[in-house]
Coordinates of C-alpha atoms in Angstrom, one line a residue:
M656 CA -10.9 -18.7 27.4
D657 CA -9.0 -19.2 24.4
Q658 CA -11.5 -21.3 22.6
Q659 CA -14.4 -18.6 23.6
L660 CA -12.6 -15.9 22.1
D661 CA -12.0 -17.6 18.8
A662 CA -15.7 -18.5 18.7
K663 CA -16.7 -15.1 19.5
I664 CA -14.3 -13.7 17.2
I665 CA -15.4 -15.4 14.3
E666 CA -19.2 -14.8 15.1
L667 CA -18.5 -10.8 15.1
A668 CA -16.8 -10.9 11.8
R669 CA -19.3 -12.6 9.8
K670 CA -22.2 -10.5 11.8
Y671 CA -20.1 -7.2 11.1
R672 CA -19.4 -7.7 7.2
P673 CA -22.6 -5.7 6.1
L674 CA -21.4 -3.0 7.9
A675 CA -17.9 -3.4 6.4
V676 CA -19.5 -3.1 2.8
E677 CA -21.6 -0.2 3.7
I678 CA -18.7 1.7 5.0
L679 CA -16.3 0.6 2.1
K680 CA -19.0 1.8 -0.5
E681 CA -19.5 5.0 0.8
A682 CA -15.3 5.6 1.4
I683 CA -15.3 4.4 -2.5
R684 CA -18.1 7.0 -3.4
I685 CA -17.2 10.1 -1.8
P686 CA -14.7 11.4 -4.3
A687 CA -18.1 11.6 -6.5
D688 CA -19.2 14.5 -4.4
Y689 CA -16.2 16.8 -5.3
V690 CA -14.7 15.4 -8.5
D691 CA -17.0 17.4 -11.2
K692 CA -17.7 20.5 -9.1
P693 CA -15.8 23.8 -9.7
K694 CA -13.3 24.7 -7.6
D695 CA -15.1 28.3 -6.4
Q696 CA -17.6 25.8 -5.1
G697 CA -15.4 23.3 -2.9
G698 CA -15.1 20.9 -5.7
D699 CA -11.7 18.9 -6.1
P700 CA -11.3 17.1 -9.8
R701 CA -8.2 15.2 -7.4
C702 CA -10.4 14.2 -4.6
G703 CA -9.5 10.8 -3.2
L704 CA -5.8 10.8 -4.6
S705 CA -2.6 11.6 -3.1
N706 CA -2.6 14.8 -0.8
H707 CA -6.4 15.4 -1.7
E708 CA -7.7 12.3 1.0
G709 CA -9.4 14.8 3.4
P710 CA -13.2 14.3 2.7
R711 CA -12.9 10.2 2.7
V712 CA -10.5 10.3 6.1
E713 CA -12.7 12.8 7.7
Y714 CA -15.9 10.3 6.8
L715 CA -13.9 7.7 8.6
K716 CA -12.7 8.9 11.3
R717 CA -16.4 10.3 12.1
R718 CA -17.8 6.6 11.5
I719 CA -14.9 5.0 13.5
A720 CA -16.1 6.9 16.5
E721 CA -20.0 6.2 15.7
I722 CA -19.6 2.2 15.7
G723 CA -17.7 1.8 18.5
A724 CA -14.0 1.1 17.2
V725 CA -12.2 3.5 19.5
E726 CA -13.5 3.5 23.1
R727 CA -13.4 7.2 23.4
P728 CA -13.8 10.0 20.9
E729 CA -10.4 11.5 21.5
D730 CA -8.6 8.0 20.7
V731 CA -9.3 8.9 16.7
F732 CA -7.5 11.5 15.6
F733 CA -5.4 13.2 12.4
D734 CA -1.6 13.3 12.9
G735 CA 0.2 16.4 11.5
F736 CA 1.1 14.6 8.0
G737 CA -2.7 13.9 7.5
N738 CA -3.1 10.3 8.6
L739 CA -6.0 9.0 10.3
V740 CA -4.8 7.4 14.0
W741 CA -7.2 5.4 16.1
T742 CA -5.9 3.8 18.8
V743 CA -7.4 0.6 21.3
E744 CA -6.0 -1.0 24.5
D745 CA -7.2 -2.3 27.6
R746 CA -6.2 -0.4 30.1
A747 CA -7.7 -2.0 33.2
D748 CA -5.6 -5.1 32.3
G749 CA -3.2 -4.3 34.9
I750 CA 0.1 -4.0 32.9
R751 CA 2.3 -1.1 32.6
A752 CA 2.2 0.6 28.8
E753 CA 5.7 0.4 28.5
H754 CA 5.2 -3.4 29.1
K755 CA 2.9 -4.2 26.4
A756 CA 3.0 -5.5 22.7
V757 CA 2.8 -2.6 20.4
I758 CA 0.9 -3.5 16.8
Y759 CA 0.5 -1.1 14.3
L760 CA -2.0 -1.7 11.9
D761 CA -1.6 0.4 8.6
G762 CA -3.6 0.8 5.3
H763 CA -3.3 3.8 2.9
T764 CA -6.3 5.7 2.0
D765 CA -5.3 7.3 -1.4
T766 CA -6.4 5.5 -5.0
V767 CA -4.9 5.8 -8.2
A768 CA -7.1 8.0 -10.4
A769 CA -10.3 6.8 -11.6
L770 CA -10.5 6.5 -15.2
R771 CA -14.3 7.1 -14.9
S772 CA -14.9 7.8 -18.5
S773 CA -13.2 4.0 -19.3
W774 CA -15.1 2.1 -17.1
H775 CA -18.3 3.9 -18.8
E776 CA -17.1 2.9 -21.7
K777 CA -15.9 -0.5 -21.5
I778 CA -18.1 -2.1 -18.8
G779 CA -21.6 0.1 -19.4
G780 CA -23.4 0.2 -16.3
M781 CA -20.7 0.6 -13.6
D782 CA -19.2 3.4 -12.3
P783 CA -15.8 3.9 -10.3
Y784 CA -17.4 5.9 -7.3
N785 CA -21.1 4.4 -7.5
G786 CA -19.9 0.6 -8.3
M787 CA -22.5 -1.3 -10.4
T788 CA -25.4 1.3 -11.9
D789 CA -27.1 -0.8 -14.3
P790 CA -27.0 -4.5 -13.8
S791 CA -28.5 -5.3 -17.0
N792 CA -25.7 -3.2 -18.9
I793 CA -22.6 -4.8 -17.8
N794 CA -20.0 -6.0 -20.4
K795 CA -19.2 -9.0 -18.5
D796 CA -16.7 -10.3 -21.0
F797 CA -14.6 -7.7 -20.3
L798 CA -14.8 -8.1 -16.7
K799 CA -13.3 -11.7 -17.2
T800 CA -10.5 -10.7 -19.4
E801 CA -9.5 -7.4 -17.6
L802 CA -9.5 -8.8 -14.0
G803 CA -7.2 -11.5 -12.8
Y804 CA -9.5 -13.3 -11.0
L805 CA -13.8 -13.1 -10.5
P806 CA -15.8 -16.1 -8.9
P807 CA -18.5 -17.2 -10.5
E808 CA -21.3 -15.0 -11.9
S809 CA -23.3 -16.2 -9.4
E810 CA -21.2 -15.5 -6.6
W811 CA -20.8 -11.5 -8.1
D812 CA -23.5 -9.8 -5.4
H813 CA -20.5 -10.4 -3.2
L814 CA -18.1 -8.4 -4.6
V815 CA -17.7 -4.7 -4.1
W816 CA -17.0 -2.2 -7.4
G817 CA -15.2 0.6 -7.7
R818 CA -11.6 2.7 -7.5
G819 CA -9.8 1.6 -4.5
A820 CA -12.0 -1.6 -3.7
A821 CA -8.6 -4.0 -3.6
D822 CA -6.2 -1.3 -3.5
Q823 CA -6.6 -0.3 -0.8
L824 CA -9.5 1.0 1.1
A825 CA -11.1 -2.2 2.0
G826 CA -7.9 -3.2 4.0
V827 CA -8.6 0.0 6.0
I828 CA -12.4 -1.1 6.4
T829 CA -11.0 -4.3 7.9
Q830 CA -8.9 -2.1 10.5
I831 CA -12.2 -0.4 11.7
I832 CA -14.0 -3.6 11.8
A833 CA -11.1 -5.6 14.0
T834 CA -10.5 -2.9 16.6
K835 CA -14.0 -2.8 16.9
I836 CA -14.1 -6.3 17.7
L837 CA -10.8 -6.1 20.0
L838 CA -12.5 -3.6 22.1
E839 CA -15.9 -5.8 22.2
C840 CA -13.8 -9.0 23.1
K841 CA -11.8 -7.2 25.5
D842 CA -13.1 -8.7 28.6
L843 CA -12.3 -11.9 26.9
G844 CA -8.2 -11.1 26.7
A845 CA -8.3 -9.9 23.3
L846 CA -6.1 -7.0 24.1
K847 CA -4.7 -7.8 27.2
G848 CA -0.9 -6.6 27.6
A849 CA -1.1 -5.0 23.8
I850 CA -1.6 -1.5 22.6
V851 CA -3.2 -1.4 18.7
R852 CA -2.3 1.5 17.1
S853 CA -4.1 1.6 13.6
Y854 CA -3.4 4.1 10.5
G855 CA -5.0 5.2 7.5
T856 CA -2.2 6.5 5.9
V857 CA -2.1 9.1 3.1
A858 CA -0.2 10.0 0.1
E859 CA 1.1 6.3 -0.4
E860 CA -0.2 6.1 -4.1
D861 CA 2.3 8.6 -4.8
N862 CA 5.0 8.5 -2.2
D863 CA 5.2 4.6 -0.7
G864 CA 5.5 5.1 3.1
G865 CA 5.5 8.3 3.4
G866 CA 2.9 8.3 6.1
P867 CA 5.1 5.7 8.2
M868 CA 8.2 8.2 7.0
Y869 CA 6.5 11.1 9.2
V870 CA 6.2 8.8 12.5
L871 CA 9.2 7.9 12.5
R872 CA 11.0 11.4 11.3
E873 CA 8.6 13.5 14.0
E874 CA 7.3 11.3 16.8
L875 CA 9.0 8.0 17.4
P876 CA 12.3 10.0 18.1
K877 CA 10.6 11.6 21.0
A878 CA 8.3 8.5 21.9
G879 CA 8.9 5.9 24.7
P880 CA 8.4 2.2 24.3
E881 CA 4.9 2.3 24.6
R882 CA 4.6 3.9 21.2
V883 CA 7.6 2.1 19.5
P884 CA 5.9 -0.6 17.5
D885 CA 6.6 -4.6 18.0
V886 CA 5.0 -5.5 14.8
I887 CA 3.4 -3.7 11.9
I888 CA 0.4 -5.7 9.8
L889 CA 0.0 -4.1 6.6
T890 CA -3.9 -4.5 5.1
E891 CA -2.8 -4.3 1.6
G892 CA -4.3 -6.8 -0.5
T893 CA -2.9 -10.3 -0.1
G894 CA -4.5 -12.5 -2.6
C895 CA -3.3 -14.1 -5.7
A896 CA -5.8 -14.9 -8.8
H897 CA -3.3 -18.1 -9.3
L898 CA -2.6 -19.3 -5.5
G899 CA -5.6 -17.9 -3.2
A900 CA -7.3 -15.1 -1.3
V901 CA -6.2 -13.9 1.7
G902 CA -2.4 -14.9 1.9
L903 CA -0.5 -13.8 4.8
Y904 CA 2.5 -12.1 3.5
R905 CA 6.1 -11.4 5.4
G906 CA 8.1 -9.5 2.5
Q907 CA 8.0 -7.2 -0.5
R908 CA 10.8 -6.0 -3.1
G909 CA 12.0 -2.3 -2.6
R910 CA 11.8 -0.3 -5.1
M911 CA 12.9 3.6 -6.4
Q912 CA 12.4 5.8 -9.0
I913 CA 15.5 6.9 -11.3
E914 CA 14.9 9.6 -13.4
V915 CA 17.0 10.7 -16.6
E916 CA 17.3 14.0 -17.4
V917 CA 18.6 14.9 -21.2
T918 CA 19.0 18.8 -22.4
G919 CA 20.4 19.3 -25.3
K920 CA 20.0 22.3 -27.7
S921 CA 16.4 23.6 -29.6
C922 CA 16.3 24.6 -32.9
H923 CA 13.9 24.2 -35.6
G924 CA 13.2 20.3 -37.4
S925 CA 14.1 21.7 -40.9
M926 CA 17.6 22.0 -39.8
P927 CA 18.2 19.9 -37.1
W928 CA 22.0 19.9 -37.2
E929 CA 21.8 23.4 -35.7
G930 CA 20.7 21.5 -32.2
R931 CA 20.9 18.7 -30.1
N932 CA 18.1 16.5 -29.9
P933 CA 17.6 14.9 -26.6
L934 CA 14.9 12.8 -27.4
E935 CA 17.1 10.9 -29.7
F936 CA 19.6 10.3 -27.6
G937 CA 16.9 9.9 -24.5
A938 CA 15.0 7.5 -26.5
A939 CA 18.4 5.2 -27.1
I940 CA 19.1 5.3 -23.7
I941 CA 15.4 3.5 -23.2
V942 CA 16.0 1.2 -25.9
E943 CA 19.7 0.3 -24.3
A944 CA 18.0 -0.1 -20.8
A945 CA 15.0 -2.2 -21.8
E946 CA 17.7 -4.7 -23.9
R947 CA 19.7 -4.9 -20.7
Y948 CA 17.0 -6.1 -18.5
N949 CA 15.4 -8.1 -20.7
R950 CA 19.0 -10.1 -20.7
G951 CA 18.9 -9.8 -16.9
D952 CA 21.9 -7.3 -16.6
D953 CA 22.3 -5.6 -13.6
I954 CA 19.2 -7.2 -11.8
G955 CA 19.1 -9.1 -9.1
D956 CA 17.3 -12.2 -7.9
D957 CA 16.1 -13.4 -4.4
A958 CA 15.0 -16.9 -3.9
F959 CA 11.9 -15.3 -2.0
L960 CA 11.3 -12.1 -3.3
G961 CA 12.1 -12.6 -6.5
K962 CA 13.8 -10.7 -9.5
G963 CA 14.1 -7.3 -9.3
T964 CA 12.7 -5.1 -12.4
R965 CA 13.3 -1.8 -14.5
T966 CA 10.8 -0.3 -16.6
A967 CA 10.5 3.3 -18.5
S968 CA 7.5 4.6 -16.7
F969 CA 6.9 8.4 -17.5
A970 CA 8.4 10.8 -19.6
T971 CA 8.1 14.3 -20.1
L972 CA 9.2 16.6 -23.3
E973 CA 10.3 20.4 -23.5
T974 CA 9.7 21.8 -26.7
P975 CA 8.6 25.0 -28.2
S976 CA 6.7 23.4 -30.7
D977 CA 6.0 19.3 -32.7
C978 CA 8.3 20.9 -35.5
A979 CA 11.3 21.4 -33.4
V980 CA 14.4 20.1 -31.9
P981 CA 13.3 19.8 -28.4
E982 CA 15.1 21.4 -25.3
R983 CA 15.1 18.6 -22.6
F984 CA 13.5 15.1 -22.4
T985 CA 12.7 14.0 -18.8
F986 CA 12.0 10.2 -18.1
R987 CA 12.0 7.7 -15.1
F988 CA 12.7 3.9 -15.1
D989 CA 10.3 2.4 -12.3
R990 CA 13.1 -0.1 -10.2
R991 CA 12.0 -2.6 -8.3
L992 CA 14.8 -4.0 -5.9
T993 CA 15.2 -7.4 -4.8
A994 CA 17.1 -8.4 -1.5
G995 CA 20.4 -7.6 -2.1
E996 CA 19.9 -4.9 -4.4
D997 CA 21.6 -1.4 -3.9
P998 CA 19.8 2.1 -4.9
Q999 CA 23.0 3.6 -5.9
E1000 CA 24.3 0.5 -7.7
A1001 CA 20.9 1.1 -9.1
L1002 CA 21.8 4.3 -10.4
R1003 CA 25.4 3.6 -11.5
A1004 CA 24.2 1.0 -13.5
V1005 CA 22.2 3.5 -15.8
E1006 CA 24.7 6.3 -15.5
T1007 CA 27.6 3.9 -17.2
M1008 CA 25.2 2.8 -19.7
A1009 CA 26.9 3.5 -23.2
S1010 CA 23.8 5.2 -24.6
V1011 CA 24.5 7.8 -21.6
K1012 CA 28.1 8.4 -22.8
R1013 CA 27.0 8.6 -26.4
A1014 CA 24.5 11.4 -25.6
R1015 CA 27.2 13.1 -23.5
D1016 CA 29.6 13.0 -26.4
G1017 CA 27.2 14.2 -28.6
G1018 CA 26.7 17.4 -26.5
C1019 CA 23.8 16.9 -24.4
K1020 CA 24.1 17.0 -20.7
V1021 CA 22.6 13.7 -19.2
V1022 CA 21.8 13.7 -15.0
V1023 CA 21.0 10.3 -13.7
R1024 CA 19.3 10.6 -9.9
A1025 CA 16.6 9.6 -7.6
P1026 CA 14.2 12.2 -7.9
V1027 CA 13.0 14.0 -4.6
Y1028 CA 8.9 13.6 -3.5
R1029 CA 8.1 17.5 -2.7
Q1030 CA 4.6 17.7 -2.8
E1031 CA 2.9 18.3 0.3
S1032 CA 0.3 16.0 2.0
W1033 CA -3.6 17.3 2.5
K1034 CA -2.2 18.9 5.8
G1035 CA 0.6 21.0 4.1
Y1036 CA 3.1 18.6 5.5
A1037 CA 6.3 17.9 2.8
L1038 CA 8.3 15.2 3.6
N1039 CA 10.9 16.1 0.6
N1040 CA 12.5 12.5 0.5
P1041 CA 14.3 11.1 -2.4
Q1042 CA 12.0 8.4 -3.8
I1043 CA 14.2 5.4 -2.8
Y1044 CA 12.0 2.5 -0.8
P1045 CA 13.9 -0.4 0.8
G1046 CA 12.4 -3.9 0.5
W1047 CA 12.1 -5.9 4.0
V1048 CA 11.5 -9.5 5.0
T1049 CA 10.2 -10.7 8.2
P1050 CA 12.0 -14.0 9.3
E1051 CA 9.5 -17.2 8.7
D1052 CA 11.0 -18.1 12.5
H1053 CA 9.6 -14.8 14.4
P1054 CA 7.0 -15.0 16.3
A1055 CA 5.1 -12.5 14.8
V1056 CA 4.8 -14.8 11.7
Q1057 CA 3.9 -17.5 13.7
A1058 CA 1.4 -15.6 15.8
I1059 CA -0.5 -14.4 12.5
V1060 CA -0.5 -18.2 11.1
D1061 CA -1.8 -19.4 14.1
A1062 CA -4.4 -16.9 14.5
Y1063 CA -5.7 -17.7 10.7
Q1064 CA -6.0 -21.0 11.7
R1065 CA -8.0 -20.6 14.7
T1066 CA -10.3 -18.1 13.4
A1067 CA -10.2 -18.0 9.7
T1068 CA -9.5 -21.9 8.9
P1069 CA -12.8 -23.1 10.8
V1070 CA -15.2 -20.9 8.5
I1071 CA -14.1 -22.1 5.2
D1072 CA -15.4 -24.7 4.0
K1073 CA -12.9 -26.2 0.9
P1074 CA -9.5 -26.1 0.5
G1075 CA -9.7 -23.2 -1.8
E1076 CA -8.5 -22.9 -5.9
K1077 CA -7.2 -20.2 -7.8
G1078 CA -8.3 -16.9 -6.3
E1079 CA -10.6 -18.6 -4.0
L1080 CA -10.5 -18.4 0.1
R1081 CA -7.8 -21.1 1.5
K1082 CA -8.1 -23.4 4.4
E1083 CA -4.9 -23.6 5.5
P1084 CA -2.8 -20.3 5.3
R1085 CA -0.5 -19.3 2.6
V1086 CA 2.6 -17.3 3.4
A1087 CA 4.1 -16.0 0.9
R1088 CA 5.3 -12.4 -0.5
W1089 CA 3.8 -9.3 -2.2
I1090 CA 4.5 -8.5 -5.7
F1091 CA 4.2 -4.8 -5.8
S1092 CA 4.6 -2.2 -3.2
T1093 CA 3.1 -1.3 0.0
D1094 CA 3.6 1.3 3.5
G1095 CA 6.2 -1.2 4.7
V1096 CA 8.9 0.6 3.0
G1097 CA 8.5 3.6 5.1
F1098 CA 9.3 1.5 8.2
P1099 CA 13.0 0.6 7.7
I1100 CA 15.7 3.1 9.1
P1101 CA 19.0 2.9 8.9
K1102 CA 20.8 0.5 11.3
D1103 CA 23.5 2.9 12.9
D1104 CA 20.3 4.9 13.6
T1105 CA 19.9 5.8 17.2
T1106 CA 17.4 8.8 17.0
I1107 CA 14.1 6.1 18.0
K1108 CA 15.2 3.9 21.2
V1109 CA 13.9 0.5 20.4
P1110 CA 14.1 -1.9 23.1
E1111 CA 15.5 -5.4 22.2
A1112 CA 11.9 -7.0 23.7
K1113 CA 11.0 -5.6 20.4
R1114 CA 12.9 -7.7 18.3
W1115 CA 13.6 -5.2 15.4
I1116 CA 15.3 -7.2 12.1
V1117 CA 18.4 -6.0 10.9
S1118 CA 19.1 -6.6 7.3
G1119 CA 21.8 -5.6 5.5
N1120 CA 22.1 -1.6 6.2
Y1121 CA 18.4 -1.2 7.6
K1122 CA 16.2 -2.0 10.5
Y1123 CA 13.0 -2.1 11.0
P1124 CA 9.9 -3.9 13.2
A1125 CA 8.9 -7.3 12.3
M1126 CA 6.2 -6.4 9.3
L1127 CA 3.1 -8.4 7.9
G1128 CA 0.4 -8.4 5.5
I1129 CA -3.1 -9.7 5.2
G1130 CA -5.8 -7.8 3.3
P1131 CA -8.9 -8.5 1.3
G1132 CA -8.4 -7.7 -2.5
M1133 CA -6.2 -9.5 -5.2
E1134 CA -3.1 -8.0 -6.6
Q1135 CA -4.0 -8.7 -10.2
N1136 CA -7.1 -6.8 -9.3
T1137 CA -5.7 -3.4 -8.4
H1138 CA -5.4 -0.2 -10.4
K1139 CA -7.9 -1.6 -13.2
I1140 CA -10.8 -0.7 -15.0
G1141 CA -13.7 -2.9 -13.2
E1142 CA -11.7 -3.1 -9.9
C1143 CA -13.6 -5.2 -6.9
V1144 CA -13.1 -6.9 -3.9
D1145 CA -15.0 -10.3 -2.5
S1146 CA -16.8 -9.2 1.0
R1147 CA -16.2 -12.5 2.1
E1148 CA -12.9 -12.4 2.4
F1149 CA -13.5 -9.4 5.0
D1150 CA -14.3 -12.2 7.5
V1151 CA -11.0 -14.0 7.2
A1152 CA -9.2 -10.6 7.1
I1153 CA -10.8 -9.2 10.2
S1154 CA -11.1 -12.3 12.4
T1155 CA -7.0 -12.9 11.7
L1156 CA -6.2 -9.2 12.9
A1157 CA -8.5 -9.4 15.7
R1158 CA -7.0 -12.9 16.9
F1159 CA -3.5 -11.5 16.3
P1160 CA -2.6 -9.4 19.4
S1161 CA -3.4 -12.1 22.0
R1162 CA -1.5 -14.5 20.1
Y1163 CA 1.5 -12.8 20.0
V1164 CA 1.6 -11.5 23.2
A1165 CA 1.2 -15.3 23.8
L1166 CA 3.9 -16.5 21.6
R1167 CA 6.6 -13.8 22.1
G1168 CA 8.2 -14.4 25.3

């Protein structure tokens, strides 16, 4: 039965690749119908971005039902946050729901801004929504320089271009096709003993993990074991331009925003002695922070996750004119936290810098804080969470890691005909970690939290001050190609990601004991 299931999943993953490409291209294209249309005619210049995902997720919801990625129409819906949710299971497998392994698939449906004019200017015949529009007018040298990895030009027919191709719409599409295959292989045991709950989350780019935070805050405290996850599989791209496509990831650094607000006293620029200049004092804080980071001060390191980082990432200035001393300068540091680093210590490291003291001694008010994310989702729900996002690691000996490696070896390894170099598919599974952030940061909760009843059999991980379900990653797309002009994904990666996702539930059930 196992070998028969392996073969069937491999066959269907290849068969449905064109369907996956079709759905992905439309998911990328949809904002084009809204971004240039006046608001009074239903337009939205931010369509497709965080908190503006509505048209895209409505399309995906319809397609999930149409193609048979759910058994019943009511099995796909939106939760109160606006996440797209769909579930599959074998209701006739004779196993009580509370005894089944609960597996979440998670991918976000929002993207960063398209920068449409830059695509046209720098590439030529390519659009971030419509993909390749004029193959005869493409700046190939720019693409080869801009992107982390591209296959040889003779293989570009396999690429899907557009904003969100690598980050992370392709991952969501793999979830859709994988659940379709799981249902079609139900009689071969693909879903026996498992409940697969798949999420197309919203607002991740602005507020990493916001979708999962909603689920853990509003739903799981009232839920039974049939809703509490054993394993989360994140479909954010796991490709590396240097080490290979479609890795199997088991960890990521956390991150936080550190906001520094420097308030001075405005006055006319011709007599600066009458005021206190927050821009000059604030600039000194940014310079000192950069110097300290370059020396490695206040920055942790971990053998698996790598070093923490800190970089200035955003700024606003309140000033009456360009010939005045400003009133207020506010800026942020993007701080990536590696294992063992504490968010409060990261705040203190900025708070205690000499340049902060000098600004205060010079008459400015300086506030150092983690800002709160207050924007409402497209369904009108505001999380109001501090912008602190914990990192996580799933131990290599956890059954979930063993199961995803086994699933890859059974269904991906047989279809890869060479070992792979640089950004190519690898015959042997590559177990590693993300450089950037994913929805995974929304799942850790304080280790002493008792609002969610987690049976011991679910084997949640306790690390530092947090606990969380086992988390893994597999998804098409290169980390180095995300957020870039010319973003793309190689559709051949779909086969590997889809087949591994579809084989994982049965392998996890078999290996968890």
